[in-house]
Amino acid sequence: CLGFFVFLRVGEFTVNSVFDPHTHMTVDNQQVDSLVNPCCFKVHIKCSKTDPFHVGCDIYIGWGVGSVCPITALSSYLSLRGSAPGPLLMFSDGKLTWQQLSSSVQSILNGEGYSGSYSGHSFRTGAETTVAAQKVPYQNLRALVWRHVPDLYPDSS
């Protein structure tokens, strides 16, 4: 849910090398507005493809509409995960690589009768397609998908 609703690249929330708390998301990189009845999470992305200097950026997540809600999913996950050190998102074995994620998603979707090939990039393109289908103006979609660090890329106007 987090990857989909926030248009994350899989490399922004998986760990494909040795875990490094200075570059990978940790439990400490998220904040919630209320422990009792949360309606907004702030997640800090430490580095990404569009952030070569690892300045990072904060992303705010609100309630979703329908049966899948990123606030509910993240709250449920964090209650199971606890506050132990390590990556923010991981399987019970302490790891979450893009290969594990892709394989798990592919297996779940195939088990539900969806054919085709799915990869980590499917999260981002699926989110874009979903938002576009809701007739969100292109400028708004572009702002969601092409986040950048303002201090590094000042507006040229």
Short mmCIF file of N, CA and C in Angstrom, two decimals:
data_model
loop_
_atom_site.label_atom_id
_atom_site.label_comp_id
_atom_site.label_asym_id
_atom_site.label_seq_id
_atom_site.Cartn_x
_atom_site.Cartn_y
_atom_site.Cartn_z
N CYS A 1 0.83 -1.21 0.00
CA CYS A 1 0.00 0.00 0.00
C CYS A 1 0.86 1.25 0.00
N LEU A 2 1.89 1.25 0.82
CA LEU A 2 2.76 2.42 0.90
C LEU A 2 3.41 2.69 -0.46
N GLY A 3 3.98 1.66 -1.07
CA GLY A 3 4.61 1.82 -2.37
C GLY A 3 3.65 2.31 -3.43
N PHE A 4 2.45 1.79 -3.43
CA PHE A 4 1.45 2.15 -4.44
C PHE A 4 0.92 3.56 -4.23
N PHE A 5 0.43 3.85 -3.03
CA PHE A 5 -0.22 5.13 -2.78
C PHE A 5 0.73 6.32 -2.74
N VAL A 6 2.00 6.07 -2.56
CA VAL A 6 2.97 7.16 -2.48
C VAL A 6 3.84 7.20 -3.74
N PHE A 7 3.55 6.36 -4.72
CA PHE A 7 4.29 6.33 -5.98
C PHE A 7 5.78 6.08 -5.74
N LEU A 8 6.08 5.21 -4.79
CA LEU A 8 7.48 4.94 -4.50
C LEU A 8 8.09 4.04 -5.55
N ARG A 9 9.35 4.25 -5.80
CA ARG A 9 10.14 3.30 -6.58
C ARG A 9 10.49 2.16 -5.62
N VAL A 10 10.54 0.95 -6.13
CA VAL A 10 10.78 -0.21 -5.26
C VAL A 10 12.10 -0.05 -4.51
N GLY A 11 13.10 0.54 -5.12
CA GLY A 11 14.38 0.74 -4.46
C GLY A 11 14.32 1.71 -3.29
N GLU A 12 13.23 2.47 -3.18
CA GLU A 12 13.09 3.41 -2.07
C GLU A 12 12.57 2.74 -0.80
N PHE A 13 12.00 1.54 -0.92
CA PHE A 13 11.49 0.88 0.29
C PHE A 13 11.94 -0.57 0.44
N THR A 14 12.83 -1.03 -0.45
CA THR A 14 13.42 -2.36 -0.29
C THR A 14 14.91 -2.21 -0.01
N VAL A 15 15.55 -3.29 0.42
CA VAL A 15 16.97 -3.27 0.72
C VAL A 15 17.63 -4.38 -0.08
N ASN A 16 18.37 -4.01 -1.12
CA ASN A 16 19.01 -5.00 -1.99
C ASN A 16 20.49 -5.16 -1.71
N SER A 17 20.97 -4.54 -0.67
CA SER A 17 22.37 -4.66 -0.27
C SER A 17 22.39 -4.81 1.25
N VAL A 18 23.51 -4.57 1.84
CA VAL A 18 23.59 -4.60 3.30
C VAL A 18 22.78 -3.41 3.82
N PHE A 19 21.93 -3.65 4.81
CA PHE A 19 21.11 -2.60 5.37
C PHE A 19 21.98 -1.48 5.92
N ASP A 20 21.64 -0.25 5.56
CA ASP A 20 22.35 0.93 6.04
C ASP A 20 21.31 1.93 6.54
N PRO A 21 21.25 2.17 7.85
CA PRO A 21 20.23 3.08 8.39
C PRO A 21 20.38 4.52 7.90
N HIS A 22 21.51 4.85 7.29
CA HIS A 22 21.70 6.20 6.75
C HIS A 22 21.08 6.37 5.37
N THR A 23 20.82 5.26 4.67
CA THR A 23 20.22 5.35 3.33
C THR A 23 18.87 4.66 3.21
N HIS A 24 18.61 3.66 4.05
CA HIS A 24 17.36 2.92 3.96
C HIS A 24 16.36 3.44 4.99
N MET A 25 15.06 3.34 4.65
CA MET A 25 14.01 3.77 5.58
C MET A 25 13.99 2.88 6.82
N THR A 26 13.79 3.50 7.98
CA THR A 26 13.68 2.78 9.24
C THR A 26 12.38 3.20 9.94
N VAL A 27 12.08 2.54 11.04
CA VAL A 27 10.88 2.89 11.80
C VAL A 27 10.96 4.35 12.24
N ASP A 28 12.15 4.81 12.55
CA ASP A 28 12.33 6.21 12.98
C ASP A 28 12.02 7.22 11.89
N ASN A 29 11.91 6.77 10.64
CA ASN A 29 11.67 7.68 9.52
C ASN A 29 10.19 7.93 9.27
N GLN A 30 9.34 7.50 10.15
CA GLN A 30 7.92 7.77 9.98
C GLN A 30 7.36 8.36 11.25
N GLN A 31 6.39 9.23 11.06
CA GLN A 31 5.70 9.85 12.18
C GLN A 31 4.21 9.79 11.89
N VAL A 32 3.44 9.67 12.93
CA VAL A 32 1.99 9.63 12.80
C VAL A 32 1.41 10.80 13.59
N ASP A 33 0.30 11.35 13.10
CA ASP A 33 -0.30 12.51 13.77
C ASP A 33 -1.01 12.14 15.07
N SER A 34 -1.43 10.88 15.22
CA SER A 34 -2.11 10.45 16.44
C SER A 34 -1.91 8.95 16.61
N LEU A 35 -1.55 8.52 17.79
CA LEU A 35 -1.38 7.09 18.04
C LEU A 35 -2.72 6.38 18.18
N VAL A 36 -3.74 7.09 18.62
CA VAL A 36 -5.05 6.49 18.86
C VAL A 36 -5.87 6.38 17.58
N ASN A 37 -5.95 7.45 16.84
CA ASN A 37 -6.77 7.48 15.63
C ASN A 37 -6.01 8.21 14.51
N PRO A 38 -5.00 7.58 13.92
CA PRO A 38 -4.17 8.27 12.94
C PRO A 38 -4.93 8.60 11.65
N CYS A 39 -4.66 9.76 11.11
CA CYS A 39 -5.23 10.11 9.80
C CYS A 39 -4.15 10.62 8.85
N CYS A 40 -2.90 10.70 9.32
CA CYS A 40 -1.82 11.16 8.47
C CYS A 40 -0.49 10.58 8.95
N PHE A 41 0.26 10.03 8.03
CA PHE A 41 1.62 9.57 8.31
C PHE A 41 2.58 10.45 7.52
N LYS A 42 3.73 10.72 8.10
CA LYS A 42 4.82 11.36 7.38
C LYS A 42 5.94 10.35 7.29
N VAL A 43 6.37 10.05 6.08
CA VAL A 43 7.46 9.10 5.87
C VAL A 43 8.61 9.86 5.23
N HIS A 44 9.81 9.67 5.76
CA HIS A 44 10.99 10.33 5.22
C HIS A 44 11.72 9.36 4.30
N ILE A 45 11.85 9.74 3.03
CA ILE A 45 12.62 8.96 2.07
C ILE A 45 14.04 9.51 2.13
N LYS A 46 15.01 8.70 2.49
CA LYS A 46 16.37 9.18 2.69
C LYS A 46 17.12 9.41 1.38
N CYS A 47 16.84 8.58 0.39
CA CYS A 47 17.51 8.77 -0.90
C CYS A 47 16.68 8.09 -1.97
N SER A 48 16.85 8.55 -3.18
CA SER A 48 16.13 7.96 -4.32
C SER A 48 16.89 8.25 -5.60
N LYS A 49 16.38 7.72 -6.67
CA LYS A 49 16.98 7.92 -7.99
C LYS A 49 17.04 9.40 -8.36
N THR A 50 16.05 10.17 -7.92
CA THR A 50 16.01 11.59 -8.25
C THR A 50 16.64 12.46 -7.16
N ASP A 51 17.32 11.85 -6.22
CA ASP A 51 17.97 12.56 -5.12
C ASP A 51 19.40 12.07 -4.99
N PRO A 52 20.26 12.41 -5.94
CA PRO A 52 21.62 11.85 -5.95
C PRO A 52 22.49 12.26 -4.76
N PHE A 53 22.13 13.35 -4.08
CA PHE A 53 22.94 13.81 -2.95
C PHE A 53 22.39 13.34 -1.60
N HIS A 54 21.35 12.51 -1.64
CA HIS A 54 20.75 11.91 -0.44
C HIS A 54 20.29 12.98 0.57
N VAL A 55 19.67 14.03 0.05
CA VAL A 55 19.09 15.06 0.91
C VAL A 55 17.81 14.52 1.54
N GLY A 56 17.06 13.73 0.79
CA GLY A 56 15.83 13.14 1.28
C GLY A 56 14.63 14.06 1.11
N CYS A 57 13.46 13.49 1.32
CA CYS A 57 12.23 14.29 1.26
C CYS A 57 11.17 13.62 2.13
N ASP A 58 10.24 14.42 2.61
CA ASP A 58 9.13 13.92 3.42
C ASP A 58 7.91 13.74 2.53
N ILE A 59 7.21 12.65 2.73
CA ILE A 59 5.99 12.37 1.98
C ILE A 59 4.88 12.15 2.99
N TYR A 60 3.75 12.80 2.76
CA TYR A 60 2.61 12.70 3.67
C TYR A 60 1.57 11.76 3.07
N ILE A 61 1.06 10.87 3.89
CA ILE A 61 0.12 9.85 3.46
C ILE A 61 -1.17 10.04 4.23
N GLY A 62 -2.28 10.14 3.51
CA GLY A 62 -3.58 10.28 4.13
C GLY A 62 -4.43 9.05 3.91
N TRP A 63 -5.67 9.14 4.37
CA TRP A 63 -6.62 8.03 4.24
C TRP A 63 -6.88 7.71 2.78
N GLY A 64 -7.02 6.44 2.49
CA GLY A 64 -7.41 6.00 1.16
C GLY A 64 -8.90 5.80 1.08
N VAL A 65 -9.39 5.70 -0.12
CA VAL A 65 -10.81 5.48 -0.35
C VAL A 65 -11.00 4.03 -0.79
N GLY A 66 -12.01 3.40 -0.27
CA GLY A 66 -12.30 2.03 -0.68
C GLY A 66 -11.74 1.02 0.31
N SER A 67 -11.52 -0.19 -0.18
CA SER A 67 -11.16 -1.30 0.71
C SER A 67 -9.69 -1.31 1.10
N VAL A 68 -8.85 -0.56 0.39
CA VAL A 68 -7.43 -0.55 0.72
C VAL A 68 -7.04 0.86 1.14
N CYS A 69 -6.54 0.98 2.36
CA CYS A 69 -6.17 2.28 2.90
C CYS A 69 -4.72 2.22 3.38
N PRO A 70 -3.87 3.12 2.91
CA PRO A 70 -2.47 3.07 3.34
C PRO A 70 -2.28 3.34 4.83
N ILE A 71 -3.13 4.16 5.44
CA ILE A 71 -3.03 4.43 6.88
C ILE A 71 -3.32 3.16 7.67
N THR A 72 -4.41 2.48 7.32
CA THR A 72 -4.77 1.24 8.00
C THR A 72 -3.70 0.18 7.80
N ALA A 73 -3.22 0.04 6.57
CA ALA A 73 -2.20 -0.97 6.27
C ALA A 73 -0.91 -0.69 7.03
N LEU A 74 -0.44 0.56 7.00
CA LEU A 74 0.80 0.90 7.68
C LEU A 74 0.66 0.78 9.20
N SER A 75 -0.47 1.20 9.75
CA SER A 75 -0.71 1.06 11.19
C SER A 75 -0.70 -0.41 11.61
N SER A 76 -1.39 -1.25 10.84
CA SER A 76 -1.44 -2.68 11.15
C SER A 76 -0.05 -3.30 11.05
N TYR A 77 0.67 -2.94 9.99
CA TYR A 77 2.01 -3.48 9.81
C TYR A 77 2.92 -3.07 10.96
N LEU A 78 2.89 -1.79 11.34
CA LEU A 78 3.78 -1.31 12.40
C LEU A 78 3.45 -1.94 13.75
N SER A 79 2.18 -2.25 13.99
CA SER A 79 1.84 -2.91 15.25
C SER A 79 2.42 -4.33 15.30
N LEU A 80 2.53 -4.99 14.15
CA LEU A 80 3.15 -6.32 14.09
C LEU A 80 4.67 -6.23 14.10
N ARG A 81 5.21 -5.24 13.37
CA ARG A 81 6.65 -5.11 13.21
C ARG A 81 7.33 -4.70 14.50
N GLY A 82 6.73 -3.78 15.24
CA GLY A 82 7.36 -3.26 16.44
C GLY A 82 8.41 -2.22 16.13
N SER A 83 9.19 -1.86 17.12
CA SER A 83 10.16 -0.78 16.95
C SER A 83 11.60 -1.27 16.88
N ALA A 84 11.81 -2.55 16.64
CA ALA A 84 13.17 -3.09 16.56
C ALA A 84 13.95 -2.40 15.44
N PRO A 85 15.27 -2.28 15.60
CA PRO A 85 16.06 -1.67 14.54
C PRO A 85 15.99 -2.49 13.25
N GLY A 86 16.27 -1.83 12.15
CA GLY A 86 16.27 -2.50 10.86
C GLY A 86 15.43 -1.73 9.87
N PRO A 87 15.26 -2.29 8.69
CA PRO A 87 14.47 -1.61 7.66
C PRO A 87 13.03 -1.38 8.11
N LEU A 88 12.43 -0.30 7.63
CA LEU A 88 11.03 -0.02 7.95
C LEU A 88 10.14 -1.15 7.47
N LEU A 89 10.30 -1.56 6.23
CA LEU A 89 9.48 -2.62 5.66
C LEU A 89 10.32 -3.87 5.45
N MET A 90 9.83 -4.98 6.00
CA MET A 90 10.57 -6.23 5.87
C MET A 90 9.64 -7.41 6.13
N PHE A 91 10.05 -8.56 5.62
CA PHE A 91 9.37 -9.80 5.93
C PHE A 91 9.83 -10.27 7.32
N SER A 92 9.25 -11.35 7.81
CA SER A 92 9.58 -11.84 9.15
C SER A 92 11.05 -12.28 9.26
N ASP A 93 11.70 -12.55 8.11
CA ASP A 93 13.11 -12.93 8.16
C ASP A 93 14.04 -11.72 8.26
N GLY A 94 13.46 -10.50 8.34
CA GLY A 94 14.26 -9.30 8.51
C GLY A 94 14.72 -8.65 7.22
N LYS A 95 14.25 -9.17 6.08
CA LYS A 95 14.67 -8.60 4.80
C LYS A 95 13.46 -8.34 3.91
N LEU A 96 13.63 -7.41 3.00
CA LEU A 96 12.67 -7.19 1.92
C LEU A 96 13.47 -6.65 0.73
N THR A 97 13.79 -7.55 -0.19
CA THR A 97 14.48 -7.15 -1.41
C THR A 97 13.46 -6.98 -2.51
N TRP A 98 13.84 -6.30 -3.59
CA TRP A 98 12.88 -6.14 -4.69
C TRP A 98 12.56 -7.49 -5.31
N GLN A 99 13.50 -8.43 -5.28
CA GLN A 99 13.22 -9.76 -5.82
C GLN A 99 12.17 -10.48 -4.98
N GLN A 100 12.28 -10.40 -3.65
CA GLN A 100 11.29 -11.02 -2.77
C GLN A 100 9.92 -10.39 -2.97
N LEU A 101 9.91 -9.07 -3.07
CA LEU A 101 8.64 -8.36 -3.26
C LEU A 101 7.99 -8.75 -4.58
N SER A 102 8.75 -8.71 -5.66
CA SER A 102 8.20 -9.05 -6.98
C SER A 102 7.68 -10.48 -7.00
N SER A 103 8.46 -11.39 -6.44
CA SER A 103 8.05 -12.80 -6.42
C SER A 103 6.78 -13.00 -5.60
N SER A 104 6.69 -12.34 -4.45
CA SER A 104 5.51 -12.47 -3.60
C SER A 104 4.27 -11.90 -4.26
N VAL A 105 4.41 -10.71 -4.84
CA VAL A 105 3.28 -10.08 -5.52
C VAL A 105 2.83 -10.94 -6.69
N GLN A 106 3.78 -11.43 -7.49
CA GLN A 106 3.46 -12.28 -8.63
C GLN A 106 2.70 -13.52 -8.17
N SER A 107 3.16 -14.15 -7.10
CA SER A 107 2.53 -15.35 -6.58
C SER A 107 1.11 -15.07 -6.09
N ILE A 108 0.93 -13.98 -5.34
CA ILE A 108 -0.39 -13.62 -4.81
C ILE A 108 -1.36 -13.33 -5.95
N LEU A 109 -0.94 -12.54 -6.93
CA LEU A 109 -1.82 -12.19 -8.04
C LEU A 109 -2.16 -13.41 -8.89
N ASN A 110 -1.19 -14.26 -9.15
CA ASN A 110 -1.46 -15.49 -9.90
C ASN A 110 -2.43 -16.38 -9.13
N GLY A 111 -2.26 -16.46 -7.80
CA GLY A 111 -3.15 -17.25 -6.96
C GLY A 111 -4.58 -16.74 -6.97
N GLU A 112 -4.74 -15.44 -7.22
CA GLU A 112 -6.08 -14.83 -7.30
C GLU A 112 -6.64 -14.84 -8.72
N GLY A 113 -5.91 -15.47 -9.65
CA GLY A 113 -6.42 -15.60 -11.01
C GLY A 113 -6.01 -14.51 -11.97
N TYR A 114 -5.12 -13.62 -11.55
CA TYR A 114 -4.63 -12.57 -12.45
C TYR A 114 -3.43 -13.11 -13.22
N SER A 115 -3.54 -13.10 -14.52
CA SER A 115 -2.42 -13.57 -15.32
C SER A 115 -1.53 -12.39 -15.68
N GLY A 116 -0.39 -12.67 -16.21
CA GLY A 116 0.53 -11.61 -16.61
C GLY A 116 1.76 -11.60 -15.73
N SER A 117 2.64 -10.73 -16.09
CA SER A 117 3.89 -10.61 -15.37
C SER A 117 3.91 -9.27 -14.64
N TYR A 118 4.21 -9.30 -13.37
CA TYR A 118 4.24 -8.10 -12.54
C TYR A 118 5.63 -7.94 -11.96
N SER A 119 6.05 -6.72 -11.84
CA SER A 119 7.37 -6.44 -11.27
C SER A 119 7.24 -5.30 -10.27
N GLY A 120 8.34 -4.92 -9.69
CA GLY A 120 8.34 -3.79 -8.78
C GLY A 120 7.88 -2.51 -9.45
N HIS A 121 8.19 -2.37 -10.72
CA HIS A 121 7.78 -1.16 -11.44
C HIS A 121 6.26 -1.10 -11.59
N SER A 122 5.58 -2.23 -11.44
CA SER A 122 4.13 -2.27 -11.56
C SER A 122 3.46 -1.42 -10.47
N PHE A 123 4.10 -1.27 -9.31
CA PHE A 123 3.53 -0.43 -8.25
C PHE A 123 3.40 1.01 -8.75
N ARG A 124 4.48 1.52 -9.29
CA ARG A 124 4.51 2.92 -9.72
C ARG A 124 3.61 3.15 -10.93
N THR A 125 3.72 2.29 -11.95
CA THR A 125 2.88 2.48 -13.14
C THR A 125 1.42 2.20 -12.83
N GLY A 126 1.16 1.25 -11.94
CA GLY A 126 -0.22 0.97 -11.54
C GLY A 126 -0.84 2.14 -10.82
N ALA A 127 -0.06 2.78 -9.96
CA ALA A 127 -0.55 3.97 -9.25
C ALA A 127 -0.83 5.09 -10.24
N GLU A 128 0.06 5.31 -11.18
CA GLU A 128 -0.13 6.35 -12.19
C GLU A 128 -1.39 6.09 -13.01
N THR A 129 -1.58 4.85 -13.43
CA THR A 129 -2.74 4.48 -14.23
C THR A 129 -4.03 4.67 -13.43
N THR A 130 -4.01 4.28 -12.17
CA THR A 130 -5.19 4.43 -11.32
C THR A 130 -5.58 5.89 -11.15
N VAL A 131 -4.60 6.74 -10.89
CA VAL A 131 -4.87 8.17 -10.71
C VAL A 131 -5.35 8.78 -12.02
N ALA A 132 -4.72 8.42 -13.13
CA ALA A 132 -5.13 8.95 -14.44
C ALA A 132 -6.56 8.53 -14.77
N ALA A 133 -6.94 7.30 -14.41
CA ALA A 133 -8.30 6.82 -14.66
C ALA A 133 -9.34 7.61 -13.87
N GLN A 134 -8.92 8.23 -12.77
CA GLN A 134 -9.81 9.06 -11.97
C GLN A 134 -9.88 10.49 -12.50
N LYS A 135 -9.26 10.70 -13.66
CA LYS A 135 -9.27 11.99 -14.37
C LYS A 135 -8.58 13.11 -13.56
N VAL A 136 -7.54 12.73 -12.82
CA VAL A 136 -6.72 13.73 -12.14
C VAL A 136 -5.93 14.47 -13.22
N PRO A 137 -5.93 15.81 -13.21
CA PRO A 137 -5.21 16.56 -14.24
C PRO A 137 -3.73 16.15 -14.31
N TYR A 138 -3.20 16.17 -15.51
CA TYR A 138 -1.82 15.74 -15.75
C TYR A 138 -0.82 16.48 -14.86
N GLN A 139 -1.00 17.78 -14.67
CA GLN A 139 -0.07 18.56 -13.85
C GLN A 139 -0.04 18.02 -12.42
N ASN A 140 -1.20 17.65 -11.89
CA ASN A 140 -1.26 17.11 -10.53
C ASN A 140 -0.60 15.73 -10.45
N LEU A 141 -0.84 14.91 -11.46
CA LEU A 141 -0.22 13.58 -11.52
C LEU A 141 1.29 13.73 -11.60
N ARG A 142 1.73 14.63 -12.44
CA ARG A 142 3.17 14.85 -12.60
C ARG A 142 3.80 15.29 -11.28
N ALA A 143 3.11 16.16 -10.54
CA ALA A 143 3.63 16.62 -9.25
C ALA A 143 3.73 15.45 -8.27
N LEU A 144 2.79 14.52 -8.31
CA LEU A 144 2.84 13.36 -7.42
C LEU A 144 3.97 12.42 -7.77
N VAL A 145 4.15 12.18 -9.06
CA VAL A 145 5.09 11.17 -9.52
C VAL A 145 6.52 11.70 -9.58
N TRP A 146 6.70 12.93 -9.96
CA TRP A 146 8.04 13.48 -10.16
C TRP A 146 8.45 14.37 -8.99
N ARG A 147 8.39 13.84 -7.80
CA ARG A 147 8.82 14.62 -6.64
C ARG A 147 10.32 14.87 -6.75
N HIS A 148 10.75 15.96 -6.22
CA HIS A 148 12.17 16.27 -6.23
C HIS A 148 12.52 17.06 -4.98
N VAL A 149 13.77 17.28 -4.82
CA VAL A 149 14.24 18.03 -3.67
C VAL A 149 14.35 19.49 -4.10
N PRO A 150 13.48 20.37 -3.59
CA PRO A 150 13.45 21.76 -4.04
C PRO A 150 14.78 22.49 -3.93
N ASP A 151 15.55 22.25 -2.87
CA ASP A 151 16.82 22.95 -2.69
C ASP A 151 17.84 22.61 -3.78
N LEU A 152 17.74 21.42 -4.35
CA LEU A 152 18.69 21.01 -5.37
C LEU A 152 18.26 21.42 -6.76
N TYR A 153 16.95 21.50 -6.97
CA TYR A 153 16.42 21.80 -8.29
C TYR A 153 15.48 22.98 -8.20
N PRO A 154 16.02 24.18 -8.02
CA PRO A 154 15.13 25.34 -7.86
C PRO A 154 14.32 25.60 -9.12
N ASP A 155 13.16 26.18 -8.91
CA ASP A 155 12.28 26.54 -10.02
C ASP A 155 12.99 27.55 -10.90
N SER A 156 13.01 27.31 -12.19
CA SER A 156 13.75 28.18 -13.11
C SER A 156 12.99 29.43 -13.49
N SER A 157 11.74 29.57 -13.07
CA SER A 157 10.97 30.75 -13.46
C SER A 157 11.27 31.94 -12.59
#
